[in-house]
PDB file of C-alpha atoms in Angstrom:
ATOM      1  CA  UNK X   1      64.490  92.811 -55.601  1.00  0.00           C
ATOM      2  CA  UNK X   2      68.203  92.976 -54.650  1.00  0.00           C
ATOM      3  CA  UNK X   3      70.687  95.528 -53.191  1.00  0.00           C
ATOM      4  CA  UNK X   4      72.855  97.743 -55.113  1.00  0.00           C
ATOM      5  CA  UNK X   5      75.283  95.031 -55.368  1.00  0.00           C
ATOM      6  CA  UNK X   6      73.296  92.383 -56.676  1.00  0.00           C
ATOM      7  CA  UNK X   7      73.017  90.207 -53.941  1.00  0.00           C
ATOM      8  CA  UNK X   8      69.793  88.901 -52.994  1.00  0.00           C
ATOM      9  CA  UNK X   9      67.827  90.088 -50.241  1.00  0.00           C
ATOM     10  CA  UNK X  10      66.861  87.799 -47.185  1.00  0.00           C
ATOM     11  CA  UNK X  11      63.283  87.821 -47.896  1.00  0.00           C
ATOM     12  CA  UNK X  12      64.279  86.818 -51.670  1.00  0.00           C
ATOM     13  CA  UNK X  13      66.220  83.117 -50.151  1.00  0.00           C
ATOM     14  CA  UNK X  14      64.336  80.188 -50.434  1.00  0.00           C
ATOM     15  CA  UNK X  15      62.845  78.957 -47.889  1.00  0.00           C
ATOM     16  CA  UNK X  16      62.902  75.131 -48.145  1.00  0.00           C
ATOM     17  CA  UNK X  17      66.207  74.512 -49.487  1.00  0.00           C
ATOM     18  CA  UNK X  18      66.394  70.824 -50.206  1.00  0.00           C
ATOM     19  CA  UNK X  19      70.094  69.633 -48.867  1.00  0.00           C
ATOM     20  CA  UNK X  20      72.112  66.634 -48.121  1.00  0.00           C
ATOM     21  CA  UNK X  21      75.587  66.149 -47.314  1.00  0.00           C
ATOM     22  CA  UNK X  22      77.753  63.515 -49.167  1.00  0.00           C
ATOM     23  CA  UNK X  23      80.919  63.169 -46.611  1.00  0.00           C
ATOM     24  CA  UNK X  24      82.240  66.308 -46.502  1.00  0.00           C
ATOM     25  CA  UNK X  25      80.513  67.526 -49.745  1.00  0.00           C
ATOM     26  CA  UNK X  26      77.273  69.651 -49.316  1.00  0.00           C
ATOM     27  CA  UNK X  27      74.647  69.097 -52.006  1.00  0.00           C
ATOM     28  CA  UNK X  28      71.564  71.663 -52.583  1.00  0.00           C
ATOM     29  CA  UNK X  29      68.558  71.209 -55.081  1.00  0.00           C
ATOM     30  CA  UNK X  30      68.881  68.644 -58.150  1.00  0.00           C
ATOM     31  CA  UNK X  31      72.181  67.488 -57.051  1.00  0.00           C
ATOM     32  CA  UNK X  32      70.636  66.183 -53.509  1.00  0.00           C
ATOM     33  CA  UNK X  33      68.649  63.654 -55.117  1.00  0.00           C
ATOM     34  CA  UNK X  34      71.776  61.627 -56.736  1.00  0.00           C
ATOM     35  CA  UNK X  35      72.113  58.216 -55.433  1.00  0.00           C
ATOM     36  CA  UNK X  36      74.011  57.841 -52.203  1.00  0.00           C
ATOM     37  CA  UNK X  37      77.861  56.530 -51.578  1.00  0.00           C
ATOM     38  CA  UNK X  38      76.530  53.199 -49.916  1.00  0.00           C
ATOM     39  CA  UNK X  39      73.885  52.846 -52.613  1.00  0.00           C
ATOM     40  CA  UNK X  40      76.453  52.709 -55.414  1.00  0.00           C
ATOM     41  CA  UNK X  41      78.559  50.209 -53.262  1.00  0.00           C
ATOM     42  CA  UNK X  42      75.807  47.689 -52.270  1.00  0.00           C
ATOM     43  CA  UNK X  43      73.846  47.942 -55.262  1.00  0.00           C
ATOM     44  CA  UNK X  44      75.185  45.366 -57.566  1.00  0.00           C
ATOM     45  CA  UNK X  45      73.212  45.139 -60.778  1.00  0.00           C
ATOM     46  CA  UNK X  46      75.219  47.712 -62.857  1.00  0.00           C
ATOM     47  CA  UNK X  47      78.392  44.655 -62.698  1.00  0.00           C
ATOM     48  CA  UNK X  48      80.414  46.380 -65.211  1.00  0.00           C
ATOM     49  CA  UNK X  49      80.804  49.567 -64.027  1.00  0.00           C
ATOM     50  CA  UNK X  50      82.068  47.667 -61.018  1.00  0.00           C
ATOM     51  CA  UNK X  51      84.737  46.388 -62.437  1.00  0.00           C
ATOM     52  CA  UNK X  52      86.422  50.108 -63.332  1.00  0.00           C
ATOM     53  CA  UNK X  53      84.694  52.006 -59.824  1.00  0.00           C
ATOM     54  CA  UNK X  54      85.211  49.842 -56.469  1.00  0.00           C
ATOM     55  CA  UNK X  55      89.393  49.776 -56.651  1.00  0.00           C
ATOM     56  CA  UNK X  56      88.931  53.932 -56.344  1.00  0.00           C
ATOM     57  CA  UNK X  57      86.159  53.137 -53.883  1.00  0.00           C
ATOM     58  CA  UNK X  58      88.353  51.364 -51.609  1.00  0.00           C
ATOM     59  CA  UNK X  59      90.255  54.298 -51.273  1.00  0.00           C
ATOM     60  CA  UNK X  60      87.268  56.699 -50.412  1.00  0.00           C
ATOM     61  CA  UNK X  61      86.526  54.370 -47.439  1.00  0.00           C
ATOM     62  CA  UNK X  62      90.130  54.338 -46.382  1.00  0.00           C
ATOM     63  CA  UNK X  63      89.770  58.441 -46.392  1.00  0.00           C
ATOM     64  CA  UNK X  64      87.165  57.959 -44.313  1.00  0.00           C
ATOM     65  CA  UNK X  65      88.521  55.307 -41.252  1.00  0.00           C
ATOM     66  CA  UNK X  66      91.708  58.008 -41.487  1.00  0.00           C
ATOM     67  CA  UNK X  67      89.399  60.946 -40.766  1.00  0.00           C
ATOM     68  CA  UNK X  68      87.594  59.601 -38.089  1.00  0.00           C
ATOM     69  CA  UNK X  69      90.446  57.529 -36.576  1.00  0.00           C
ATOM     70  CA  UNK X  70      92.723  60.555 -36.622  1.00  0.00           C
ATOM     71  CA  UNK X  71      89.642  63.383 -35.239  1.00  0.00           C
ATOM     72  CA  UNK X  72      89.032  61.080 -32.664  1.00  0.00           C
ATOM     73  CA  UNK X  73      92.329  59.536 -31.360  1.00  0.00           C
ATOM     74  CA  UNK X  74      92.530  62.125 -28.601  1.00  0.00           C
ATOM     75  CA  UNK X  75      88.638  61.765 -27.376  1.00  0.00           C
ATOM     76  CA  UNK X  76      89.283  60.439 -24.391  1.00  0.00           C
ATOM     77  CA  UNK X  77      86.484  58.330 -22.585  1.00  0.00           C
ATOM     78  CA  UNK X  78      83.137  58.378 -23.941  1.00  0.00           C
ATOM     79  CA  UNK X  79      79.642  57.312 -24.531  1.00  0.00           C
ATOM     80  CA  UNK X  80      77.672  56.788 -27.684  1.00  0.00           C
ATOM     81  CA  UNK X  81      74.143  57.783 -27.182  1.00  0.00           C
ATOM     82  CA  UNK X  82      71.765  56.564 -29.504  1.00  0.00           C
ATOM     83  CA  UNK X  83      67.930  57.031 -30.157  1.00  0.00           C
ATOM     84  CA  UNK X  84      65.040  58.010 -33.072  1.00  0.00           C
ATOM     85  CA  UNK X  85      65.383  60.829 -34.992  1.00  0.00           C
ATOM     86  CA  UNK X  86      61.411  61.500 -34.828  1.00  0.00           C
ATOM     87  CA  UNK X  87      61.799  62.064 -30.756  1.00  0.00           C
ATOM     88  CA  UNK X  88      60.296  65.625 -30.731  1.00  0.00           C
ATOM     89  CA  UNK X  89      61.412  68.118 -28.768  1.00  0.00           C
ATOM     90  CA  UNK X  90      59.358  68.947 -25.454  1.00  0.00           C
ATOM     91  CA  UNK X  91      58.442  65.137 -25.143  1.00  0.00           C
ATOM     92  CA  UNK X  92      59.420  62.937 -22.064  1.00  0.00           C
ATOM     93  CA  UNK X  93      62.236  60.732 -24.239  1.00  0.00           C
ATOM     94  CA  UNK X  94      63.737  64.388 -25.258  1.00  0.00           C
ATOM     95  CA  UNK X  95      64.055  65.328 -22.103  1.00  0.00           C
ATOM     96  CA  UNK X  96      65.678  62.168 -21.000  1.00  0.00           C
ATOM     97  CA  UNK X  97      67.941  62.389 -23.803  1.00  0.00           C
ATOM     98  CA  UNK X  98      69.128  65.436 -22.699  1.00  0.00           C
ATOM     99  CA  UNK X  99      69.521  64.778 -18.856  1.00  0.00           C
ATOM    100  CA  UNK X 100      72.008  61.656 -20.144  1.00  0.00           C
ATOM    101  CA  UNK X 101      74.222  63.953 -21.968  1.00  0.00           C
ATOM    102  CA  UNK X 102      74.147  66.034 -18.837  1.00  0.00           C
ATOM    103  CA  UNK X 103      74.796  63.778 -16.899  1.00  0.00           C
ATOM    104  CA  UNK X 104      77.834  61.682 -18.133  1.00  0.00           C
ATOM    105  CA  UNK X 105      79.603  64.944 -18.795  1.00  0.00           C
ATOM    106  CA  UNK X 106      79.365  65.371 -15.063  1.00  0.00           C
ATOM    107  CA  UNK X 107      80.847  62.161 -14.962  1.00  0.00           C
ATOM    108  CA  UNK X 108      83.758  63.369 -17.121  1.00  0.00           C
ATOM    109  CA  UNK X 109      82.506  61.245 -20.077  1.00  0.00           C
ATOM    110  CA  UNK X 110      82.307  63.016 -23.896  1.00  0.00           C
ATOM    111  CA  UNK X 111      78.962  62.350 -25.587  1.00  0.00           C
ATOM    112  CA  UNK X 112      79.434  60.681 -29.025  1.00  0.00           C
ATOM    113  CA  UNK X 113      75.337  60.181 -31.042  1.00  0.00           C
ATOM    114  CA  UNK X 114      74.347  59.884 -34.712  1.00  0.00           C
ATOM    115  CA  UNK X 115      74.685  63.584 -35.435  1.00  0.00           C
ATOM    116  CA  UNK X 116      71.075  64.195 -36.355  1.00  0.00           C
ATOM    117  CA  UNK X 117      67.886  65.501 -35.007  1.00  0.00           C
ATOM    118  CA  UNK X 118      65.376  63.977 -32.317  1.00  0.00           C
ATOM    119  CA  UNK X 119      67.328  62.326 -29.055  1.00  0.00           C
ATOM    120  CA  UNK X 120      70.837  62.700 -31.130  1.00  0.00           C
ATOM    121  CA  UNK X 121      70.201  66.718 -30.608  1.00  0.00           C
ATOM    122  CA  UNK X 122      69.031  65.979 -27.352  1.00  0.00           C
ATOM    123  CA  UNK X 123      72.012  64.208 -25.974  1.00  0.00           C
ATOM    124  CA  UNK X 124      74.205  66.682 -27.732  1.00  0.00           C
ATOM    125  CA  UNK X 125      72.631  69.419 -26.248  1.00  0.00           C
ATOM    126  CA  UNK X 126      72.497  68.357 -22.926  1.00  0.00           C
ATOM    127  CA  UNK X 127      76.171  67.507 -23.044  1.00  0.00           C
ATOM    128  CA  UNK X 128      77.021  70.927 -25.220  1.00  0.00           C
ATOM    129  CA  UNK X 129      75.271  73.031 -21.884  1.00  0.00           C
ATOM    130  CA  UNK X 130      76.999  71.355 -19.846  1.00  0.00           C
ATOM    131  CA  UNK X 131      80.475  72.195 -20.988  1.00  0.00           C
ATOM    132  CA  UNK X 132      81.485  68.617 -21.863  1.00  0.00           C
ATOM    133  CA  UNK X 133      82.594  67.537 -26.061  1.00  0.00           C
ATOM    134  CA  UNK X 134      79.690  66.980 -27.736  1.00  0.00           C
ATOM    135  CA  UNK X 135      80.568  64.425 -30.894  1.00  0.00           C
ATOM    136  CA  UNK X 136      78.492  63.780 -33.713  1.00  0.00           C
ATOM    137  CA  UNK X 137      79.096  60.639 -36.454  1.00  0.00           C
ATOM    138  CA  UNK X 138      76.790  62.413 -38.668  1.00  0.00           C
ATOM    139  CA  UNK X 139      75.505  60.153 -42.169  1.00  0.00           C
ATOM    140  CA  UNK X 140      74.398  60.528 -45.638  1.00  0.00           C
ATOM    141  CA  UNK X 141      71.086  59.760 -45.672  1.00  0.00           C
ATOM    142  CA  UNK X 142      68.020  61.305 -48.073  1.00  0.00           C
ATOM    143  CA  UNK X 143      65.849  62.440 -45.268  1.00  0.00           C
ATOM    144  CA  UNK X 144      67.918  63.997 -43.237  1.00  0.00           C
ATOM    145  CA  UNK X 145      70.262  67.128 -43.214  1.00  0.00           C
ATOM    146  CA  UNK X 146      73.517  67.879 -41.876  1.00  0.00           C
ATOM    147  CA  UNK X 147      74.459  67.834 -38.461  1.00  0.00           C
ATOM    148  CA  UNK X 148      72.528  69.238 -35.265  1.00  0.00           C
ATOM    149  CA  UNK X 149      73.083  72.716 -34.073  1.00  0.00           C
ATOM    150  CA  UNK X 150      74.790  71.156 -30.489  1.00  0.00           C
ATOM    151  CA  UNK X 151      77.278  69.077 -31.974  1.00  0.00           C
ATOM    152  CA  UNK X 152      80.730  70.616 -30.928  1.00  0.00           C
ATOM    153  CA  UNK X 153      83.280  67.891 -33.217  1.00  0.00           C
ATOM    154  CA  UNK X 154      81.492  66.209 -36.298  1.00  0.00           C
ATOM    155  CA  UNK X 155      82.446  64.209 -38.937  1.00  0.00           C
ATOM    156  CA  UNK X 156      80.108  63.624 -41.869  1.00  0.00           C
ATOM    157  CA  UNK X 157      80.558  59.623 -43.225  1.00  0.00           C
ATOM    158  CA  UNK X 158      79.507  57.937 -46.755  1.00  0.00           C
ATOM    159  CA  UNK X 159      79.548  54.910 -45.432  1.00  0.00           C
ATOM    160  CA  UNK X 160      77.850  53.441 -42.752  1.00  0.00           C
ATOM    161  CA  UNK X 161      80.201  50.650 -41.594  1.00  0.00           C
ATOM    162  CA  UNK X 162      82.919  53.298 -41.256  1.00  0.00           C
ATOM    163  CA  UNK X 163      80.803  55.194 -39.496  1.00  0.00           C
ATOM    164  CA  UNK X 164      79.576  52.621 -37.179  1.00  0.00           C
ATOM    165  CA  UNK X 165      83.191  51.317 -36.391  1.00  0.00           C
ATOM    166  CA  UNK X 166      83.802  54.808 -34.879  1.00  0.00           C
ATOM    167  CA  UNK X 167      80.575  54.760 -32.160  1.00  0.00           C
ATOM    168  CA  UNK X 168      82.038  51.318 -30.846  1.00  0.00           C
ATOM    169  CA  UNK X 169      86.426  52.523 -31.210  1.00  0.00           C
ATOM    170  CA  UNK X 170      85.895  55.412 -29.324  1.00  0.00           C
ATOM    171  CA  UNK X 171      83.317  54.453 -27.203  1.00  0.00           C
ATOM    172  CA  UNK X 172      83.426  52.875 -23.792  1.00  0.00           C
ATOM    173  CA  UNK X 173      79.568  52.130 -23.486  1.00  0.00           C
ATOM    174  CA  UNK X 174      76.522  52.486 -25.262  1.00  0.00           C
ATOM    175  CA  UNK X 175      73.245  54.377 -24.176  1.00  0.00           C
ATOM    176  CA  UNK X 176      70.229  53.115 -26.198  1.00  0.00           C
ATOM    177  CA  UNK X 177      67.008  55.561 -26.009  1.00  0.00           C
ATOM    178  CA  UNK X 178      63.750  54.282 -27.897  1.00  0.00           C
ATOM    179  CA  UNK X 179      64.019  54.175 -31.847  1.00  0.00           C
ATOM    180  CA  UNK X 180      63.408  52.282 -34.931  1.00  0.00           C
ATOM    181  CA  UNK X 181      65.826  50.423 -37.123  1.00  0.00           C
ATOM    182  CA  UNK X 182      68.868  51.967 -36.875  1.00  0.00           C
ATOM    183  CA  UNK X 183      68.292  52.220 -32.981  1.00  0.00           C
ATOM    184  CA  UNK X 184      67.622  48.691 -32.768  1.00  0.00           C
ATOM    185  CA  UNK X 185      71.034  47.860 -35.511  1.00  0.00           C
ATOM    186  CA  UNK X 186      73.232  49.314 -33.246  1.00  0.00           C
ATOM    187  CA  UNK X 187      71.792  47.373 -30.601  1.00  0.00           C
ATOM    188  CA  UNK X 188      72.145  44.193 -31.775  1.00  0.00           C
ATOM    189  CA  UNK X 189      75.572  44.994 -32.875  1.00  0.00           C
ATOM    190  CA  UNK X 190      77.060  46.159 -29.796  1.00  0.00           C
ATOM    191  CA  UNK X 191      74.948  43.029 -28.342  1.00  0.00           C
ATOM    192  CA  UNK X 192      77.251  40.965 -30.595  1.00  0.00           C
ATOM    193  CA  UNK X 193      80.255  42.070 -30.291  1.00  0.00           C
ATOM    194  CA  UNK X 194      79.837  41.884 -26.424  1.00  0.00           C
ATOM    195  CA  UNK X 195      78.949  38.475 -26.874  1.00  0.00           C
ATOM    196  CA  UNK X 196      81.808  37.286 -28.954  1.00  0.00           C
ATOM    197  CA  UNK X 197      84.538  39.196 -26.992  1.00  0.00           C
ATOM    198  CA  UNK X 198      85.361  41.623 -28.951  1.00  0.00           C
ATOM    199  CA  UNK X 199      84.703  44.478 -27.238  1.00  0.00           C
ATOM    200  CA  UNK X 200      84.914  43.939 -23.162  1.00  0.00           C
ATOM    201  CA  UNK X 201      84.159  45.960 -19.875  1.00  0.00           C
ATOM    202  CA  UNK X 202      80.906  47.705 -22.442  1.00  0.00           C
ATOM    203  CA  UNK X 203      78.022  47.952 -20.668  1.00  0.00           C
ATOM    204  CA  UNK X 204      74.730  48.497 -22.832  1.00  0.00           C
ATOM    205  CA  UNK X 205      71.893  50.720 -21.200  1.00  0.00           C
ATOM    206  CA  UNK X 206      68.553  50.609 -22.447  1.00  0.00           C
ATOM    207  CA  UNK X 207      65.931  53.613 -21.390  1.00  0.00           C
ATOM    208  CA  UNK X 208      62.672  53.000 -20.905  1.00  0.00           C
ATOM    209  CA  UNK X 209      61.101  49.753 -19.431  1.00  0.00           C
ATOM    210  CA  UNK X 210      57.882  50.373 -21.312  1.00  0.00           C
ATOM    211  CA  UNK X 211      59.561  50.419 -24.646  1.00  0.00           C
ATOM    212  CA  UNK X 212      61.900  48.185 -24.457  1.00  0.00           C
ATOM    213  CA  UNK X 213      60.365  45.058 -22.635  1.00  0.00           C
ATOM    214  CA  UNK X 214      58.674  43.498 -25.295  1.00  0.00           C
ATOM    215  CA  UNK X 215      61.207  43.039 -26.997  1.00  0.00           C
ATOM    216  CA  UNK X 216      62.962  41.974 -24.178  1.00  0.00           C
ATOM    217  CA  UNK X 217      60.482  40.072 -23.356  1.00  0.00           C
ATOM    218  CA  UNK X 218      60.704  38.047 -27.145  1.00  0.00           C
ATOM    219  CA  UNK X 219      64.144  38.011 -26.759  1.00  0.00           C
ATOM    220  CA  UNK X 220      64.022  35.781 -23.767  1.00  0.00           C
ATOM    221  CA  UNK X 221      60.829  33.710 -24.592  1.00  0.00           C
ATOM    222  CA  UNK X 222      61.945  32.910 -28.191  1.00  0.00           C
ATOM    223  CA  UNK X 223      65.467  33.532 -28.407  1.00  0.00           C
ATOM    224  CA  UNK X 224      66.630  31.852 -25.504  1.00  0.00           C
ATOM    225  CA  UNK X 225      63.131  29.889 -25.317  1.00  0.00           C
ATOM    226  CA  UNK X 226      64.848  27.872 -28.676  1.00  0.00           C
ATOM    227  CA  UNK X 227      68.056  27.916 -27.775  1.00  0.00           C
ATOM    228  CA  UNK X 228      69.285  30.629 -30.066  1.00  0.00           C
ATOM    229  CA  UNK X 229      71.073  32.181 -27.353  1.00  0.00           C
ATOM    230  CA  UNK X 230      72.210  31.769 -23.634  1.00  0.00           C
ATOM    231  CA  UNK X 231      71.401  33.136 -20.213  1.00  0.00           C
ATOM    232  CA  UNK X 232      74.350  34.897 -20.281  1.00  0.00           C
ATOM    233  CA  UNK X 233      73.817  36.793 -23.365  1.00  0.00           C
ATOM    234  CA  UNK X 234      70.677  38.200 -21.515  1.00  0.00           C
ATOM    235  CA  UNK X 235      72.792  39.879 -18.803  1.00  0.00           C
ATOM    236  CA  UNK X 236      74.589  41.888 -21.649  1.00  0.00           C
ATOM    237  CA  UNK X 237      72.082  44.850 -20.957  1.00  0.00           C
ATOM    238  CA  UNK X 238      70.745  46.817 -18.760  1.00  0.00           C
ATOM    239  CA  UNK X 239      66.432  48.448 -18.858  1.00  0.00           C
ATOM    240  CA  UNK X 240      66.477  51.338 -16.578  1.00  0.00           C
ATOM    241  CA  UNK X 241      63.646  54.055 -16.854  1.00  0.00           C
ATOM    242  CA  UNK X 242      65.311  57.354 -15.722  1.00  0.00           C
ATOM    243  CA  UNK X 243      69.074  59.675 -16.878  1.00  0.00           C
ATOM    244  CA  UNK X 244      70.441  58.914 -13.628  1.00  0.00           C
ATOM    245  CA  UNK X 245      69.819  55.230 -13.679  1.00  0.00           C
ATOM    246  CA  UNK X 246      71.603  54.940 -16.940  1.00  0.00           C
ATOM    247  CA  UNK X 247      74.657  56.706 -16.045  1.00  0.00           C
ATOM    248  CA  UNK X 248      75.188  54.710 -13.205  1.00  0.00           C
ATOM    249  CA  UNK X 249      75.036  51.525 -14.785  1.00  0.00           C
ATOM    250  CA  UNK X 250      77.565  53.139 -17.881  1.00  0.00           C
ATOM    251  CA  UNK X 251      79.742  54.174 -14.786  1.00  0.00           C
ATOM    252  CA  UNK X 252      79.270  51.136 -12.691  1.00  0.00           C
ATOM    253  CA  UNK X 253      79.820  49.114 -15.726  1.00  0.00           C
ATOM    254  CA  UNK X 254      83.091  50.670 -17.147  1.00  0.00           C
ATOM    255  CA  UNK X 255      84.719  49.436 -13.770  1.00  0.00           C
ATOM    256  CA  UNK X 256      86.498  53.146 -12.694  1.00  0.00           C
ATOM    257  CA  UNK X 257      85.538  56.574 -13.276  1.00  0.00           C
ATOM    258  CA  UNK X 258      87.362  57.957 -16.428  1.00  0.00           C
ATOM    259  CA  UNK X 259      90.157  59.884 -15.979  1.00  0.00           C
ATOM    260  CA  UNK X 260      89.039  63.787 -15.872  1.00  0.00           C
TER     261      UNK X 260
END
């Protein structure tokens, strides 16, 4: 049944609407399951259709580097926050998710995370509450939808390397909660480009000693254990167990407090 002027009612709306966002383009039911941007750039078996697509491609990305660089140009100092998307809400790693955004707002840092659900919301929220800019880089992805209710500035990206250039521009450390793969990729990235000097003053934070020492653990024994790395690489990060522990290292490891 609908009203008199033919719209439906709210009990008539579906209630599962299956969604994903492509940049800044919202797709709902058949048209969500098209392939993604950064499936149709890294997939390479269709080589002819290549040939005519990737020149207008190139200029997609570029639309995208000039929407983020120009959004975020007047950020000011900042933290990217990452963690899972799974973290559920009530759990311990939510609630420390939350009390980092908190607290590096109080230390006149913006919050920049992934966008998304799980410790992303978390960290947004906390910083959202707490008056400070709450950022989120959010993705196209097929499992997950939009951006989280606490983001405050968002911008929605095709492409992941555009993307990820924009948590480490505008960023002056990095905040890593437990996650899975795309936790642990921009890990090892900022890890790298620490290491090789391209970034400096960036201090990496790692929450939770239980999580994270086994792999710090392998990381020592066989990494360094064959030579695939130094001692010095080790001291690019930090395993701290509580929100106030990170923040100080972030703080103590930018050098100065940011300006307010």
């Amino acid at each position: 049944m609908s009203n008199q002027s033919g719209i439906p009612l709210p009990s008539e709306l579906p209630t599962a609407l299956k969604t994903r966002y492509k940049g800044a383009v919202e797709l709902r039911r058949a048209q969500a399951d098209i392939p993604q941007a950064d499936q149709y750039l890294l997939d390479t078996r269709d080589q002819a259709g290549f040939t005519h697509t990737d020149p207008w491609r190139v200029l997609r990305i570029q639309s995208e580097f000039v929407e983020g660089f120009g959004t975020l140009a007047d950020l000011g100092p900042a933290i990217s926050v990452f963690g899972s998307a799974r973290t559920k809400r009530g759990t311990e790693h939510y609630a420390i998710a939350e009390a980092v955004g908190r607290l590096l707002v109080q230390c006149n840092f913006a919050v920049i995370t992934g966008g998304g659900p799980g410790s992303m919301e978390a960290a947004n929220k906390g910083a959202s509450e707490a008056g400070g800019l709450s950022v989120g880089l959010g993705i196209e992805l097929p499992f997950e939808q939009g951006l989280n209710e606490w983001v405050d500035l968002g911008i929605n990206f095709r492409y992941f390397f555009a993307r990820k250039t924009m948590f480490v521009k505008y960023a002056q450390g990095f905040v890593v909660l437990p996650g899975g793969l795309g936790t642990m990729d921009e890990l090892f990235e900022a890890m790298v480009l620490v290491q090789t000097e391209k970034v400096t003053s960036f201090p990496i934070v790692l929450v939770g000693t239980a999580f994270w020492t086994p792999l710090m653990d392998w990381v020592r024994s066989t990494l360094l254990g064959e030579g695939m790395i130094s001692e010095r690489d080790l001291s690019l990060v930090h395993v701290v167990d509580s929100a106030e522990e990170a923040v100080e290292k972030i703080v103590a490891g930018v050098g100065s407090l940011p300006r307010p």
